[in-house]
Amino acid sequence: MDSIGPVGLQQREGAPGCSQEGLPCPSDSSELVLECLQQFKVTETQLQQIQASLLGSMEQALRGQATPASAVRMLPTYVGSTPHGTEQGDFVVLELGATGASLRVLWVTLMGTEGHRMEPQSQEFVIPPEVMLGPGQQLFDFAAHCLSEFLDALPMDKQGLQLGFSFSFPCHQTGLDRSTLISWTKGFRCSGVEGHDVVQLLRDAIERQGAYSIDVVAVVNDTVGTMMGCEPGVGPCEIGLVVDTGTNACYMEEARHVAVLDEDRGRVCISVEWGSFSDDGVLGPVLTTFDHALDRESLNPGAQRWFEKMIGGLYLGELVRLVLAHLAQRGVLFGGCTSPALLSRGSILLDHVAEMEDPLAGAARVHALLQDLGLSVGASDAELVQYVCAAVLTRAARLCAAALAAVLSRLQHSREQQMLQIAVATGGRVFERHPSFLSVLQKTVMLLAPQCDVSFIPSVDGGGRGVAMVTAVAARLAAHRRLLEETLAPFRLNHNQLAAVQAQMREAMVKGLRGEASSLRMLPTYVRATPDGTERGDFLALDLGGTNFRVLLVRVTAGGVKITSQVYSIPEDVAQGSGQQLFDRIVDCIVDFQQKQGLSGQSLPLGFTFSFPCRQLGLDQGILLNWTKGFSASDCEGQDVVCLLREAIGRRQAVELNVVAIVNDTVGTMMSCGYEDPRCEVGLIVGTGTNACYMEELRNVAAVAGDSGHMCINMEWGAFGDDGSLDLLRTCFDANVDQASINPGKQSFEKMISGMYLGEIVRHILLRLTSLGVLFRGQQTQRLQTRDIFKTKFLSEIESDSLALRQVRAILEDLGLPLTSDDALMVLEVCQAVSQRAAQLCGAGVAAVVEKIRENRGLEELTVSVGVDGTLYKLHPHFSGLVAATVRELAPRCEVTFLQSEDGSGKGAALVTAVACRLAQMARV
Ligand code: BG6
Ligand code: GLC
Ligand code: GLC
């Protein structure tokens, strides 16, 4: 051990370790001692200043403002509530860093609310000094070794062990089981640990050790363990205070005041880390020459941590030693003689101070201890040494009280309470060994925080139970996470699965084109070319089948296309009523639009975007094959939709309309985008429903005569998989959604992708997770049972990057789903999994289409554009990016540009109509 010189004085000549000059007489001695100890007095004003400065430092750190190294740290601990008492199970606790050079392993059994309390079993291991200062791996290996030694001796069942790690150093926690060491304190200085996750280091060491399979579930600071282990008394215990080797406190802060957390509800436990508090302004005047000497000799000189060095048990013995050495050298004690032991660092420990300071121990014990240090003890020395111990301890207790008072004022202020009634759990050897510490602390707190009624509750087992409590909660959360992952696993598709979808789609396309049995109908549209820009005229257009029904006036001039449109509603009872009612409603809307636009009496050519599967025999003929997307108007399937419209016009007599073309929305979108970009040869819709069309070689289309040129094919890919080919990918949630739909067994692909169904898939997953107890504390709400309550637009809102989790909660609470922040995060993950699968499936479909076009044309590389529309594609924050990424992955030889349609498909329908009119005119000429 290093020996250090006396404080402020040089050793004098004469007998080794002895002062030669005239020794003071005993009564002078006590005066000189008291004079020296004056330095340890901290006045009430100074304490108040320290309290105020600490409070300022705490609040600054809470606000997330950059704070100097001399400030407190205010580290969130991810513990959100004090124990409910319901926690149960067996837990292993490993404590490192609370009690200096020792490590403790405990076996804690929590009995829940019913059972009686069981005393934990524990074992303490001394950490060799070289391990405390050596490589980090060695320290963690030592810990893993102690763990297995302890477990070896236990008769318990050691399957599925769950461990709580009490690690009492300043750490940045990012979860209950993730914690990065900021810096070592209290005599530890192992290399390769600062800046690393200590949970991972422990897990690695346990694995290297290989004796037991132990799941490290939670990491906690000792203050948190102390608070959480406190038996709930009259009120909850919301402060944990530790004075052991080091000192620190934690308390329950309102989450909304913690800037680094994205949380506005509830409370979170904050570890103050007040040991680092070193404000020179308020502590400077209080620091003694002994404090400075101690700092110079410490492992972290200059790093200050003044506060910890004046209070923590690691330093109290050392301070006493420095004072005694100084007084001996001044000739005031021990006959003016020191001893090698007195001059050696670490020769007086906290326990010695406790014994010497204890009035009951009596002078004889003090004598004995001092003699053990090789000192010759004079008649009055023992009593004077007791003064020294008391002075050092009293100062520590008063400073600690100032810090606790700062926390109390913080709580009182943030809870806006006139009188704060609160319990403080206390732990650590300074409390255990020095009863006077607590009494001074209590008295001083009453003085500094008179508006607080504080009860101090000593921790019974050094916080082990509290660590087990946190571990129990963390284990429950981890189990929930596993269930969440299992539930979402079938939604996470890998490359091979997506490539298989692409291949199946490709095969179904070919079969459909050939007229063989296939879930893809591959319907010819009689659109043979994309616009060439020479189209002109005024046209009416209808757009039925998306979110909105629209009537439009489209003016195509040399200067561009001008659109005037109006949205009308088609109530659900009309969409699902009689066909006649539906088409009468459509004509009513057209008449209204014509009147408003001053077009009454004109018979403009009309293009009808009708977004349902139709078998076309020409441009103006479309037999509705079946309704999709929630429509079910009677007597329409199997009928020519253009005839149904013409009949309705006939019933209105007053109007004349010239229906020229019927167009699927995919085709309208492709044509609309094609007007701007001639490379646009694919149309894609991802909205209420989903579908795609593309330009196919006419020779491949069995249903239409002719071998040259192209024809746009409406794939009706929503029905892909209706033959069972997607069954391997479909989850039970897809089956639920399908069963509850108005067309069970139909539109399999659409039901996994489009806006009409994603919200429902999410709702079914949430129901399942609730029944598993993972969400909403396992309580089913009536709201969540309601069909369509979870709109697909919520997915877009919830997944929006700019929205914080608190807004996610607001959205869900509006739905009557009150949830915790853990719930909010899980709901977000559910939404992400569902929308990601949708986008990837859609991408696999697009990849099949563009690859087919490329191969049709015998090209090595294809450059092509896809015109896209639909609310899901346009509003969802990540959908379009995921589609594009999937296409890049599955069709690497195609360079695909996605163009979002700005004008809707009505413009495209008008352009198709314009082309038809131009061709008809040419035919007449
Ligand atoms: C619109 C088109 O912009 O998008 C419609 O004009 C199309 O024809 C619709 O059906 C698809 O999106 P959604 O989300 O409205 O179904
Ligand atoms: C030190 C540590 C802190 C711990 C305290 C008491 O101050 O930095 O995390 O709580 O000692 O052990
Ligand atoms: C449905 C329709 C289809 C339409 C798609 C997008 O799948 O059957 O025709 O294109 O929805 O609106």
CSV table of N, CA and C in Angstrom, one decimal, residues 14-82:
chain,number,residue,atom,x,y,z
A,14,GLY,N,13.8,14.3,14.1
A,14,GLY,CA,13.7,13.6,15.4
A,14,GLY,C,13.4,12.1,15.2
A,15,ALA,N,12.8,11.5,16.3
A,15,ALA,CA,12.5,10.1,16.2
A,15,ALA,C,11.5,9.8,15.1
A,16,PRO,N,11.6,8.7,14.4
A,16,PRO,CA,10.8,8.5,13.2
A,16,PRO,C,9.3,8.6,13.6
A,17,GLY,N,8.5,9.4,12.9
A,17,GLY,CA,7.1,9.5,13.1
A,17,GLY,C,6.7,10.3,14.3
A,18,CYS,N,7.7,10.9,15.0
A,18,CYS,CA,7.3,11.6,16.2
A,18,CYS,C,7.7,13.1,16.1
A,19,SER,N,6.8,14.0,16.7
A,19,SER,CA,7.1,15.4,16.7
A,19,SER,C,8.0,15.6,18.0
A,20,GLN,N,9.1,16.5,17.9
A,20,GLN,CA,10.0,16.7,19.0
A,20,GLN,C,9.6,17.8,19.8
A,21,GLU,N,8.8,18.8,19.3
A,21,GLU,CA,8.6,20.0,20.0
A,21,GLU,C,7.7,19.8,21.2
A,22,GLY,N,7.7,20.8,22.0
A,22,GLY,CA,6.9,20.7,23.3
A,22,GLY,C,5.4,20.3,23.0
A,23,LEU,N,5.0,19.2,23.6
A,23,LEU,CA,3.7,18.7,23.3
A,23,LEU,C,2.7,19.5,24.0
A,24,PRO,N,1.5,19.7,23.4
A,24,PRO,CA,0.5,20.5,24.2
A,24,PRO,C,0.0,19.6,25.3
A,25,CYS,N,-0.5,20.3,26.3
A,25,CYS,CA,-1.1,19.5,27.4
A,25,CYS,C,-2.5,19.1,27.0
A,26,PRO,N,-3.0,18.1,27.7
A,26,PRO,CA,-4.3,17.5,27.3
A,26,PRO,C,-5.4,18.5,27.0
A,27,SER,N,-5.6,19.5,27.9
A,27,SER,CA,-6.7,20.4,27.7
A,27,SER,C,-6.5,21.2,26.4
A,28,ASP,N,-5.2,21.6,26.2
A,28,ASP,CA,-4.9,22.3,24.9
A,28,ASP,C,-5.3,21.4,23.7
A,29,SER,N,-5.0,20.1,23.9
A,29,SER,CA,-5.2,19.1,22.8
A,29,SER,C,-6.7,19.2,22.4
A,30,SER,N,-7.6,19.1,23.4
A,30,SER,CA,-9.0,19.1,22.9
A,30,SER,C,-9.3,20.3,22.1
A,31,GLU,N,-8.7,21.5,22.6
A,31,GLU,CA,-9.0,22.7,21.9
A,31,GLU,C,-8.5,22.7,20.5
A,32,LEU,N,-7.3,22.1,20.4
A,32,LEU,CA,-6.7,22.1,19.0
A,32,LEU,C,-7.4,21.1,18.1
A,33,VAL,N,-7.9,20.0,18.7
A,33,VAL,CA,-8.7,19.1,17.9
A,33,VAL,C,-10.0,19.7,17.5
A,34,LEU,N,-10.6,20.4,18.4
A,34,LEU,CA,-11.9,21.0,18.1
A,34,LEU,C,-11.7,22.1,17.0
A,35,GLU,N,-10.6,22.8,17.1
A,35,GLU,CA,-10.3,23.8,16.2
A,35,GLU,C,-10.1,23.2,14.8
A,36,CYS,N,-9.4,22.1,14.8
A,36,CYS,CA,-9.2,21.4,13.5
A,36,CYS,C,-10.5,20.9,12.9
A,37,LEU,N,-11.4,20.4,13.8
A,37,LEU,CA,-12.6,19.8,13.3
A,37,LEU,C,-13.6,20.9,12.9
A,38,GLN,N,-13.3,22.2,13.3
A,38,GLN,CA,-14.2,23.3,12.8
A,38,GLN,C,-14.4,23.2,11.3
A,39,GLN,N,-13.3,22.8,10.6
A,39,GLN,CA,-13.3,22.7,9.2
A,39,GLN,C,-14.5,21.8,8.6
A,40,PHE,N,-14.9,20.8,9.5
A,40,PHE,CA,-15.9,19.9,9.1
A,40,PHE,C,-17.3,20.4,9.3
A,41,LYS,N,-17.4,21.6,9.9
A,41,LYS,CA,-18.7,22.2,10.2
A,41,LYS,C,-19.3,22.7,8.9
A,42,VAL,N,-20.6,22.4,8.6
A,42,VAL,CA,-21.2,23.0,7.5
A,42,VAL,C,-22.5,23.7,8.0
A,43,THR,N,-22.5,25.0,7.8
A,43,THR,CA,-23.6,25.8,8.4
A,43,THR,C,-24.9,25.5,7.7
A,44,GLU,N,-26.0,25.9,8.3
A,44,GLU,CA,-27.3,25.7,7.8
A,44,GLU,C,-27.4,26.5,6.4
A,45,THR,N,-26.9,27.7,6.4
A,45,THR,CA,-26.9,28.4,5.2
A,45,THR,C,-26.2,27.7,4.0
A,46,GLN,N,-25.0,27.2,4.4
A,46,GLN,CA,-24.3,26.4,3.4
A,46,GLN,C,-25.1,25.2,2.9
A,47,LEU,N,-25.8,24.5,3.8
A,47,LEU,CA,-26.6,23.4,3.4
A,47,LEU,C,-27.7,23.8,2.5
A,48,GLN,N,-28.3,24.9,2.8
A,48,GLN,CA,-29.4,25.4,2.0
A,48,GLN,C,-28.9,25.7,0.6
A,49,GLN,N,-27.7,26.3,0.5
A,49,GLN,CA,-27.1,26.6,-0.8
A,49,GLN,C,-26.8,25.4,-1.6
A,50,ILE,N,-26.3,24.4,-0.9
A,50,ILE,CA,-26.0,23.1,-1.5
A,50,ILE,C,-27.3,22.5,-2.1
A,51,GLN,N,-28.4,22.5,-1.2
A,51,GLN,CA,-29.7,21.9,-1.6
A,51,GLN,C,-30.2,22.7,-2.8
A,52,ALA,N,-30.1,24.0,-2.9
A,52,ALA,CA,-30.6,24.8,-4.0
A,52,ALA,C,-29.8,24.4,-5.3
A,53,SER,N,-28.5,24.4,-5.1
A,53,SER,CA,-27.6,24.1,-6.3
A,53,SER,C,-27.9,22.7,-6.8
A,54,LEU,N,-28.1,21.8,-5.9
A,54,LEU,CA,-28.4,20.4,-6.4
A,54,LEU,C,-29.7,20.3,-7.1
A,55,LEU,N,-30.7,21.0,-6.5
A,55,LEU,CA,-32.0,21.0,-7.2
A,55,LEU,C,-31.9,21.6,-8.6
A,56,GLY,N,-31.1,22.7,-8.7
A,56,GLY,CA,-30.9,23.3,-10.0
A,56,GLY,C,-30.3,22.4,-11.0
A,57,SER,N,-29.3,21.7,-10.5
A,57,SER,CA,-28.5,20.7,-11.3
A,57,SER,C,-29.5,19.6,-11.7
A,58,MET,N,-30.3,19.1,-10.8
A,58,MET,CA,-31.3,18.0,-11.1
A,58,MET,C,-32.2,18.5,-12.2
A,59,GLU,N,-32.7,19.7,-12.1
A,59,GLU,CA,-33.8,20.1,-13.0
A,59,GLU,C,-33.1,20.4,-14.4
A,60,GLN,N,-31.9,20.9,-14.4
A,60,GLN,CA,-31.2,21.1,-15.7
A,60,GLN,C,-31.0,19.8,-16.4
A,61,ALA,N,-30.6,18.8,-15.7
A,61,ALA,CA,-30.4,17.5,-16.3
A,61,ALA,C,-31.7,16.9,-16.8
A,62,LEU,N,-32.8,17.1,-16.0
A,62,LEU,CA,-34.1,16.5,-16.4
A,62,LEU,C,-34.5,17.2,-17.7
A,63,ARG,N,-34.2,18.5,-17.9
A,63,ARG,CA,-34.6,19.2,-19.1
A,63,ARG,C,-33.8,18.7,-20.3
A,64,GLY,N,-32.8,17.9,-20.0
A,64,GLY,CA,-32.0,17.4,-21.1
A,64,GLY,C,-30.9,18.4,-21.6
A,65,GLN,N,-30.7,19.5,-20.8
A,65,GLN,CA,-29.7,20.5,-21.2
A,65,GLN,C,-28.3,19.9,-20.9
A,66,ALA,N,-27.4,20.4,-21.8
A,66,ALA,CA,-26.0,19.9,-21.6
A,66,ALA,C,-25.6,20.3,-20.2
A,67,THR,N,-25.1,19.4,-19.4
A,67,THR,CA,-24.7,19.7,-18.1
A,67,THR,C,-23.2,19.4,-17.9
A,68,PRO,N,-22.5,20.2,-17.0
A,68,PRO,CA,-21.1,19.9,-16.8
A,68,PRO,C,-20.9,18.6,-16.1
A,69,ALA,N,-19.6,18.1,-16.1
A,69,ALA,CA,-19.3,16.9,-15.5
A,69,ALA,C,-19.6,16.9,-14.0
A,70,SER,N,-19.6,18.2,-13.5
A,70,SER,CA,-19.8,18.4,-12.0
A,70,SER,C,-21.3,18.3,-11.6
A,71,ALA,N,-22.1,18.0,-12.6
A,71,ALA,CA,-23.6,18.0,-12.3
A,71,ALA,C,-24.0,16.6,-11.9
A,72,VAL,N,-25.3,16.5,-11.4
A,72,VAL,CA,-25.9,15.2,-11.1
A,72,VAL,C,-26.3,14.7,-12.5
A,73,ARG,N,-26.6,13.4,-12.6
A,73,ARG,CA,-26.8,12.8,-14.0
A,73,ARG,C,-28.3,12.6,-14.3
A,74,MET,N,-29.1,12.2,-13.3
A,74,MET,CA,-30.5,12.0,-13.5
A,74,MET,C,-30.8,11.0,-14.6
A,75,LEU,N,-30.4,9.7,-14.3
A,75,LEU,CA,-30.5,8.7,-15.4
A,75,LEU,C,-31.8,7.9,-15.2
A,76,PRO,N,-32.6,7.8,-16.3
A,76,PRO,CA,-33.8,7.0,-16.3
A,76,PRO,C,-33.5,5.5,-16.1
A,77,THR,N,-34.3,4.8,-15.4
A,77,THR,CA,-34.0,3.4,-15.0
A,77,THR,C,-34.9,2.4,-15.7
A,78,TYR,N,-35.9,2.9,-16.4
A,78,TYR,CA,-36.9,2.0,-17.0
A,78,TYR,C,-37.8,1.3,-16.0
A,79,VAL,N,-37.7,1.7,-14.8
A,79,VAL,CA,-38.6,1.1,-13.8
A,79,VAL,C,-39.8,2.1,-13.7
A,80,GLY,N,-41.0,1.7,-14.0
A,80,GLY,CA,-42.1,2.6,-14.2
A,80,GLY,C,-43.0,2.7,-13.0
A,81,SER,N,-43.0,1.7,-12.2
A,81,SER,CA,-43.9,1.8,-11.1
A,81,SER,C,-43.3,1.1,-9.9
A,82,THR,N,-43.8,1.5,-8.7
A,82,THR,CA,-43.3,0.8,-7.5
A,82,THR,C,-44.1,-0.6,-7.4
